[in-house]
Coordinates of C-alpha atoms and ligand atoms in Angstrom, one line a residue:
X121 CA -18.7 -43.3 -73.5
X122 CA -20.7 -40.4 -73.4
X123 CA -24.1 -40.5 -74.6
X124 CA -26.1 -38.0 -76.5
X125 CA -29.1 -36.9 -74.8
X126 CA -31.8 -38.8 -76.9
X127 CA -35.4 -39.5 -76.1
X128 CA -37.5 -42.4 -77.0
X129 CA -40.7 -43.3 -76.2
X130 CA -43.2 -45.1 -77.6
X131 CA -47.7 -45.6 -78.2
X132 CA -49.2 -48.5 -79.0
X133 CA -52.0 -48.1 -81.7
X134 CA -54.7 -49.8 -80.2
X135 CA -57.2 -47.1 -80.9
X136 CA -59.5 -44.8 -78.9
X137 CA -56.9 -42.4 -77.7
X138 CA -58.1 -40.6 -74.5
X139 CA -57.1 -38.2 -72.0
X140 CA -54.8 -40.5 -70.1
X141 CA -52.8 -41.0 -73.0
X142 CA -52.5 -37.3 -73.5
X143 CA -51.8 -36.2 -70.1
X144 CA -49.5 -38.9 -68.9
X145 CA -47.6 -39.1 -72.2
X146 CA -48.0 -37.2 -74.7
X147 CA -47.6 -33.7 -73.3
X148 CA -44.6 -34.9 -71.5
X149 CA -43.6 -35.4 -75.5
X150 CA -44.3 -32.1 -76.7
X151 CA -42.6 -30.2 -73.4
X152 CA -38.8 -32.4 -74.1
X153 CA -38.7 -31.0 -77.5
X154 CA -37.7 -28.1 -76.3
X155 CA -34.6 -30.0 -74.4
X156 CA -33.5 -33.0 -76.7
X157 CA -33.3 -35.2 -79.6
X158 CA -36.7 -37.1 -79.7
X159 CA -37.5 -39.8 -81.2
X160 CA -41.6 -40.7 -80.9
X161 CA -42.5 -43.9 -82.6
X162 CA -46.0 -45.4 -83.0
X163 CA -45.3 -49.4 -81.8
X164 CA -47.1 -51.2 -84.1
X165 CA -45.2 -54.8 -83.7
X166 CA -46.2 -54.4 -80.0
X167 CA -49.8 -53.7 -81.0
X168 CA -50.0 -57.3 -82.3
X169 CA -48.9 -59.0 -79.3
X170 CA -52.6 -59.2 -78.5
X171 CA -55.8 -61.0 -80.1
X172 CA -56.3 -59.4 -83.7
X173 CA -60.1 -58.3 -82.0
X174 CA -58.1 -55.6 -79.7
X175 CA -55.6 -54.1 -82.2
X176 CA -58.7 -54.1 -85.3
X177 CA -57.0 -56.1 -87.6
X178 CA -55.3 -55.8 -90.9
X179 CA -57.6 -53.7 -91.5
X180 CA -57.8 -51.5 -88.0
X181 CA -54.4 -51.0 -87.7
X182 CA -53.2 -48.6 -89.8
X183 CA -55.9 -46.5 -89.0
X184 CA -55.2 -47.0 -85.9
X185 CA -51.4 -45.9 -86.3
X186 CA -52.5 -42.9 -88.7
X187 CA -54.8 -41.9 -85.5
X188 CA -51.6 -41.8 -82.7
X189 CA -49.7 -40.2 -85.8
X190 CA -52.4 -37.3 -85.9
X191 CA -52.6 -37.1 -82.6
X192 CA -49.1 -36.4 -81.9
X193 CA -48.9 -33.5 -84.5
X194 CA -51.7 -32.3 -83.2
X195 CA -51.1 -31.9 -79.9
X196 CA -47.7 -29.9 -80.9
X197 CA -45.0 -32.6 -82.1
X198 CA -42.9 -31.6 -84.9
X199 CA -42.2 -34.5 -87.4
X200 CA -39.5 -32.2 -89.3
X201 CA -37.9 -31.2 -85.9
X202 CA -37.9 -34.8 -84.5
X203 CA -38.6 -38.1 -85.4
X204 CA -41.7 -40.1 -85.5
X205 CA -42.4 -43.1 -87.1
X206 CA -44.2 -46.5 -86.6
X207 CA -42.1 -49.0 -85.4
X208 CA -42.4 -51.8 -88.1
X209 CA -40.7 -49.4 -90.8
X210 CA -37.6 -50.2 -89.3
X211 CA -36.5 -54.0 -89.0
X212 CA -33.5 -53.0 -86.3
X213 CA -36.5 -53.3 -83.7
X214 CA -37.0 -57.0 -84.5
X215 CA -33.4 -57.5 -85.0
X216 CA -32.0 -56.5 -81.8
X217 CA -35.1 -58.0 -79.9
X218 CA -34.1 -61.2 -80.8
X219 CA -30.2 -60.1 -79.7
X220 CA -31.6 -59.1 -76.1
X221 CA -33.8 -62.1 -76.1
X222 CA -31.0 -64.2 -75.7
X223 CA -29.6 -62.2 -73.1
X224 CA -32.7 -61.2 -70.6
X225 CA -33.1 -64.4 -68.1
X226 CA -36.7 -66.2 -68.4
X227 CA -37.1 -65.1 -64.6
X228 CA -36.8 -61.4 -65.0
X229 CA -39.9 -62.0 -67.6
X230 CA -41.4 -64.1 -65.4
X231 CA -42.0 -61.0 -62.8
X232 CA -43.3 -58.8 -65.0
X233 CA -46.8 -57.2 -63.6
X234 CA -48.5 -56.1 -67.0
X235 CA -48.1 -59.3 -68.6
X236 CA -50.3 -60.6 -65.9
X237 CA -52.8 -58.4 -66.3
X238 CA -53.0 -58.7 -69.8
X239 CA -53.3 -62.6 -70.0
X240 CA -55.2 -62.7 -67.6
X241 CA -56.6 -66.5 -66.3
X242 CA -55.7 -68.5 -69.6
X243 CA -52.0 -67.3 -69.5
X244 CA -51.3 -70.6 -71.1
X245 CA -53.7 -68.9 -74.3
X246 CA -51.3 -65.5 -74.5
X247 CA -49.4 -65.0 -77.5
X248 CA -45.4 -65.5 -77.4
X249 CA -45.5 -61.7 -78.2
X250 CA -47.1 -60.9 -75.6
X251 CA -44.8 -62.5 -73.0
X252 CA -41.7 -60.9 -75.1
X253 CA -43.5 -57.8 -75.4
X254 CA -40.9 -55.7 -72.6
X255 CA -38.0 -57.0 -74.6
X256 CA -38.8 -55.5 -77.6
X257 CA -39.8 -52.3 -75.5
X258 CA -35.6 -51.9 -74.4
X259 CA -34.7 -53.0 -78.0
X260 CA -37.1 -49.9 -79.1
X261 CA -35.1 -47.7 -76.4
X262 CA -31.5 -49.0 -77.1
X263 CA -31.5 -49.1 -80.9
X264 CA -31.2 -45.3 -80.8
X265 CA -29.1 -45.8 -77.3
X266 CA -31.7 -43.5 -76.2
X267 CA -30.9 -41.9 -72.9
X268 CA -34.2 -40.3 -71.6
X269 CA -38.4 -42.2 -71.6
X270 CA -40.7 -40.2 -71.0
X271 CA -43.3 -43.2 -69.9
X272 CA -46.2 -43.5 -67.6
X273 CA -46.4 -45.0 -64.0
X274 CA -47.3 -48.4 -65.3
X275 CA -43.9 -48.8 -67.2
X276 CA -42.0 -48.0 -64.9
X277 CA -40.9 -51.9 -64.4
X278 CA -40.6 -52.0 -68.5
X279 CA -38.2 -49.6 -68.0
X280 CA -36.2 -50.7 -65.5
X281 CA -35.9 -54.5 -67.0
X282 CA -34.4 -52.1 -70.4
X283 CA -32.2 -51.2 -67.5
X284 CA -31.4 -54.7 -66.9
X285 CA -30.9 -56.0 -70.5
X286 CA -28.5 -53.0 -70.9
X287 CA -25.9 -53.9 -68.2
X288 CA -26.0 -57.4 -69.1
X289 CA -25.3 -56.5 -72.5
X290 CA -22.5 -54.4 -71.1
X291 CA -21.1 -56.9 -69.2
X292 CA -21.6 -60.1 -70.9
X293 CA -20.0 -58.2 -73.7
X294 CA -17.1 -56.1 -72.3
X295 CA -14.3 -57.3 -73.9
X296 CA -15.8 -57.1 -77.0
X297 CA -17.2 -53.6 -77.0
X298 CA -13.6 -53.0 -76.1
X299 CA -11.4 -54.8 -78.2
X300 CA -14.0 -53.3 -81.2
X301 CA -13.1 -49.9 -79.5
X302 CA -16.6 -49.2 -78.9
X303 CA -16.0 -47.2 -75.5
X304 CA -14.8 -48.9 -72.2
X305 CA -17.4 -50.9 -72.3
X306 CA -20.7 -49.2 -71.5
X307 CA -22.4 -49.7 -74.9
X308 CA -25.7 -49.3 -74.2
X309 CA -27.0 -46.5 -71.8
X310 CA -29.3 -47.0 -68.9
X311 CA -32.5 -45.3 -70.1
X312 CA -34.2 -42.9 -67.2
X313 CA -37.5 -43.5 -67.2
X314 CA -39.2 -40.1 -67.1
X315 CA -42.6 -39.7 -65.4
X316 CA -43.7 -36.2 -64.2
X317 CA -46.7 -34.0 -63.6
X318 CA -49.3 -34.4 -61.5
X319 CA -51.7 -36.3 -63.7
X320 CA -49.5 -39.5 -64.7
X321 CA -52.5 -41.4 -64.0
X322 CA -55.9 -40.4 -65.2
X323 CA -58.3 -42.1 -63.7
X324 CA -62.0 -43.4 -64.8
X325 CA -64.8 -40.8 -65.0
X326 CA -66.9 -43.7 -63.6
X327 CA -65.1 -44.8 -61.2
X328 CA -61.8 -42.8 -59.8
X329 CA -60.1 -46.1 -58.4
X330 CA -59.7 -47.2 -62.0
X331 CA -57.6 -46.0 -65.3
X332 CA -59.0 -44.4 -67.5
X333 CA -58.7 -46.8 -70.5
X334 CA -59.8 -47.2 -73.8
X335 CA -61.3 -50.9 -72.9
X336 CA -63.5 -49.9 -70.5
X337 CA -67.0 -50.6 -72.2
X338 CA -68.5 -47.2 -70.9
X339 CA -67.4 -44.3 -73.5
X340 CA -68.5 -42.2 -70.3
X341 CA -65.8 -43.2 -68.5
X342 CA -63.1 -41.0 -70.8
X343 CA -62.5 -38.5 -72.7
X344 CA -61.2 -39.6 -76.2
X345 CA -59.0 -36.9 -77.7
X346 CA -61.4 -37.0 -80.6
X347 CA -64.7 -35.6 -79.0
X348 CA -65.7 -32.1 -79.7
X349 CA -66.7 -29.8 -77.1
X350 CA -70.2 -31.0 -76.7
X351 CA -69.1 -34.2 -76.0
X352 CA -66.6 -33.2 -73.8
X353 CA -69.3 -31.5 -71.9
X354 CA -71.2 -34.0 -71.3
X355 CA -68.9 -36.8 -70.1
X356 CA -67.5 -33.9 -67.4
X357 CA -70.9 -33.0 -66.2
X358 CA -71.8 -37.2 -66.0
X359 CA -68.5 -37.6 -64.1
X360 CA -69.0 -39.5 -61.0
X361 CA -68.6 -37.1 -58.0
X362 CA -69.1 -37.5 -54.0
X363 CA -71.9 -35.1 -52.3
X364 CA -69.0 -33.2 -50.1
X365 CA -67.9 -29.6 -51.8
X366 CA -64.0 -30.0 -52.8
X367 CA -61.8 -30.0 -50.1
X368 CA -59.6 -27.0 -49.4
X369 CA -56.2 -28.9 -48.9
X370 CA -54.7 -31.6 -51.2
X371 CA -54.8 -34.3 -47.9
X372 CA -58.7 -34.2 -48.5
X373 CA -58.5 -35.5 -51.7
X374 CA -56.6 -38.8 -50.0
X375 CA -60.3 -40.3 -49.6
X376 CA -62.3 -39.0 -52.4
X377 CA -60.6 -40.7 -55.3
X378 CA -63.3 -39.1 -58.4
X379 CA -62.8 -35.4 -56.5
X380 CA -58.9 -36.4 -56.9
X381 CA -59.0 -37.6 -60.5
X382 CA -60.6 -34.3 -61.6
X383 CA -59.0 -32.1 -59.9
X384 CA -55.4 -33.8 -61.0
X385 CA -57.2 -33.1 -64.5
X386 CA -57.7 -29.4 -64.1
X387 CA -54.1 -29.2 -62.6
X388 CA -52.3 -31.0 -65.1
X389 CA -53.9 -28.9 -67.9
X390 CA -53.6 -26.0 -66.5
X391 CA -49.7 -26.6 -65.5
X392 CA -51.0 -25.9 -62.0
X393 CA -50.9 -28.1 -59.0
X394 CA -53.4 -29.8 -57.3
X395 CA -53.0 -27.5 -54.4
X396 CA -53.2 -24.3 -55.9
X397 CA -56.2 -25.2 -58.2
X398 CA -57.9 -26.2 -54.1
X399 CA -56.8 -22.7 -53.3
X400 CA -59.2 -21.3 -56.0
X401 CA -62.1 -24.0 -56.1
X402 CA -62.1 -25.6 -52.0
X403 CA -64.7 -24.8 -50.5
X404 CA -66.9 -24.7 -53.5
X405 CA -69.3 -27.3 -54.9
X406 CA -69.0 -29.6 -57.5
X407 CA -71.4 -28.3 -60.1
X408 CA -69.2 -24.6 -60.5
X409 CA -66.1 -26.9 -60.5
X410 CA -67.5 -28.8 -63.2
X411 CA -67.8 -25.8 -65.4
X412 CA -64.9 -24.3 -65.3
X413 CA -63.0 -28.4 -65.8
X414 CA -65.6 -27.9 -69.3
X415 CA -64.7 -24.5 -70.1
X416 CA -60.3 -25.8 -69.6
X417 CA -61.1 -29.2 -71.2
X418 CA -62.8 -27.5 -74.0
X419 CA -60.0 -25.1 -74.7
X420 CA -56.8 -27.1 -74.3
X421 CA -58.5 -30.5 -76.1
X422 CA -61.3 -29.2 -79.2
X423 CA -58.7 -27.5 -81.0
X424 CA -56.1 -31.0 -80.8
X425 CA -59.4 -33.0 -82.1
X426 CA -60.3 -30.7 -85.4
X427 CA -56.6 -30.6 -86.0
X428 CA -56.9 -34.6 -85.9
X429 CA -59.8 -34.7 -88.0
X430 CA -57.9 -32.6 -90.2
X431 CA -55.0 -34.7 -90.0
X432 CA -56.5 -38.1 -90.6
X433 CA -58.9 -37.1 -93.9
X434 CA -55.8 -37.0 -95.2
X435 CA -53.8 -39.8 -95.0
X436 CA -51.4 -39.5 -97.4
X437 CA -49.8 -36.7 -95.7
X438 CA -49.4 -38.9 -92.3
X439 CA -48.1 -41.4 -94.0
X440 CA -45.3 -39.0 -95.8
X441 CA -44.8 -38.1 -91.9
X442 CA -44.0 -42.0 -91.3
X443 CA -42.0 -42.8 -94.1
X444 CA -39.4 -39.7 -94.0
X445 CA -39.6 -40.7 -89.6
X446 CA -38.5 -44.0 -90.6
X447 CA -35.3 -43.4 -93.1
X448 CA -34.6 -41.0 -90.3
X449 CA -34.9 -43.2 -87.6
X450 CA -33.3 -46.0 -89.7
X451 CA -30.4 -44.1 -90.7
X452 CA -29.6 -44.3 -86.6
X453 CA -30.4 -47.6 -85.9
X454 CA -28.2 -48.9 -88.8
X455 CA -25.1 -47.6 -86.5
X456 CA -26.5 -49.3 -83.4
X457 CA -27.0 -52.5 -85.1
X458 CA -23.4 -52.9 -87.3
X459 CA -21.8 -51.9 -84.1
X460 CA -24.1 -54.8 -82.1
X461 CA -23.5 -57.2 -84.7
X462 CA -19.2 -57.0 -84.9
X463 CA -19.9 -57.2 -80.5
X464 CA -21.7 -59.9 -80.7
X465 CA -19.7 -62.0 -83.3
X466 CA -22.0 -61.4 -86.7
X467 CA -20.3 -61.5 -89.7
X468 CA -21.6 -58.8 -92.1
X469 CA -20.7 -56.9 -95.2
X470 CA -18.6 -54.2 -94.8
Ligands
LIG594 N1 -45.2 -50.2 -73.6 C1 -45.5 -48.9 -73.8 C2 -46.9 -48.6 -73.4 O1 -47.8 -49.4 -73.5 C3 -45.3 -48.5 -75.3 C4 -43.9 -48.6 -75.7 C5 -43.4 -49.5 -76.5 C6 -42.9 -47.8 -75.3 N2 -42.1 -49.3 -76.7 C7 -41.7 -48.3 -75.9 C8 -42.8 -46.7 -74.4 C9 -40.5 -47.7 -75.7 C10 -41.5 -46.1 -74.2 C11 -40.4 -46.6 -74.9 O2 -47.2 -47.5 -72.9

């Protein structure tokens, strides 16, 4: 079968959106509109797969979801264009979770490296969700047989289990998919995880040999995508630094992990690479780096945070940006799922 060249990917709304977020995902968003179909939902059932204290509550999550909503318009996304939507709008997620549920193995689960992280010691304590939380990630993907993710580093292995799930499917299901003449027998695509640019991973302001993340209990330690300039100022000229000037080559960096980090910043904003911003700034010290990171950081990132302001005073508008997303959205995924449910053996209406 051949597949239309669709994009998925997906943002938890968890709050404090920062600079990781928009480098190693969301720009990647903004640049495949320009290529594909794309389909950009806010993952609010994933949200959830952690304690109520994380995701804010009843009462913390939608502004949390109106928050990743504004921020994607913002930074250039175009609801009317593509799709965007938060993921509970549209029950096929859910549904064909529970589908792939039965056919991912317990031991490909068992491997997975975030889930560790994110229970922790008292693994035995973590939600259901939480453990499930990668099969739900390839039903998000394969509900719109979504061909291309634009995803960071870290979901890489998400991506490839999706992988996984989709050939089982495939397989364990051949004969049907054919005798319902749904293709030879490839059904579902095998999603391409997409990771580019040379700030995937953002590091800590504090500390360059940590993420930048929105947990970490300094607000130093990132830049949120909604502090204004003077803000932004300040956490750049509080960023942790070494005493050496930069280096003039990219191997110099392969020691200084802060000199790294901001550097990868300036590149990636300035759609330059590491080596050519060394070419400008090696030599130099820290302090005139610094200024000209505020002087980029302030340009490319204070205009995306008044137009999120904007944005979230008034949420009835992002909500009208949800809603039409999801009848959209579900308009596709009701195909995907009548076509899963005659392979699998559901009886429906017809
Ligand atoms: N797990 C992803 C993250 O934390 C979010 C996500 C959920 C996602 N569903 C997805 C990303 C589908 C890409 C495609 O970053």
């Amino acid at each position: 079968m051949a597949f239309v060249e669709r994009v998925f990917s997906g943002v938890q709304p968890t709050g404090n959106l920062h600079l990781g977020n928009y480098l190693g995902a969301i720009v990647n968003f903004v640049k495949m509109q320009e290529t594909h179909n794309c389909i950009y939902c806010v993952v609010d059932m994933h949200a959830i797969t952690m304690p109520t204290d994380v995701w804010g509550g009843p009462t913390g999550l939608p502004r949390a979801t109106r928050e990743v909503t504004a921020a994607f318009i913002a930074a250039g996304i175009d609801p009317k264009k593509h799709i965007v939507f938060n993921q509970s709008q549209v029950s096929g997620h859910a549904e064909l979770a529970w589908i792939f549920n039965c056919v991912a193995r317990i031991g490909w689960l068992n491997r997975m490296t975030q889930f560790k992280e994110k229970a922790g010691k008292d693994r035995e304590n973590a939600s259901v969700g939480l453990y499930d939380y990668p099969v739900l990630m390839a039903a998000d993907i394969l509900l719109y047989r979504a061909t291309h993710v634009p995803v960071g580093e870290d979901q890489k292995q998400h991506l490839e289990l999706a992988r996984d799930i989709a050939q089982k499917f495939n397989n364990d299901f051949g004969d049907s998919i054919r005798s319902n003449g749904f293709g030879d027998g490839l059904f579902f695509p095998q999603p391409e995880p997409f990771i580019t640019g040379p700030a995937t991973r953002v590091m800590s302001l504090r500390d360059g040999t940590k993420k930048m993340s929105k947990s970490d209990a300094s607000d130093y330690s990132r830049i949120n995508l909604t502090d204004d300039a003077d803000m932004i100022a300040q956490k750049i000229r509080k960023a942790k630094t070494d005493p050496e000037p930069l280096p003039t080559e990219e191997k110099g960096l392969e020691t200084r992990p802060e000199a790294d980090n901001l550097v990868g910043i300036y590149a990636a904003l300035s759609n330059r690479s590491k080596a050519e911003v060394l070419r400008e700034f090696g030599g130099g010290q820290f302090s005139s780096f610094k200024n000209a990171l505020v002087e980029l950081c302030v340009a490319k990132l204070a205009p995306i945070a008044a137009d999120m302001k904007r944005l979230t005073a008034d949420p009835g508008y992002v909500d009208s940006v949800l809603i039409d997303g999801a009848e959209r959205a579900t308009a596709i995924a009701a195909e995907t799922m009548a076509m899963t449910r005659d392979i699998v053996g559901f009886i429906r209406k017809r």
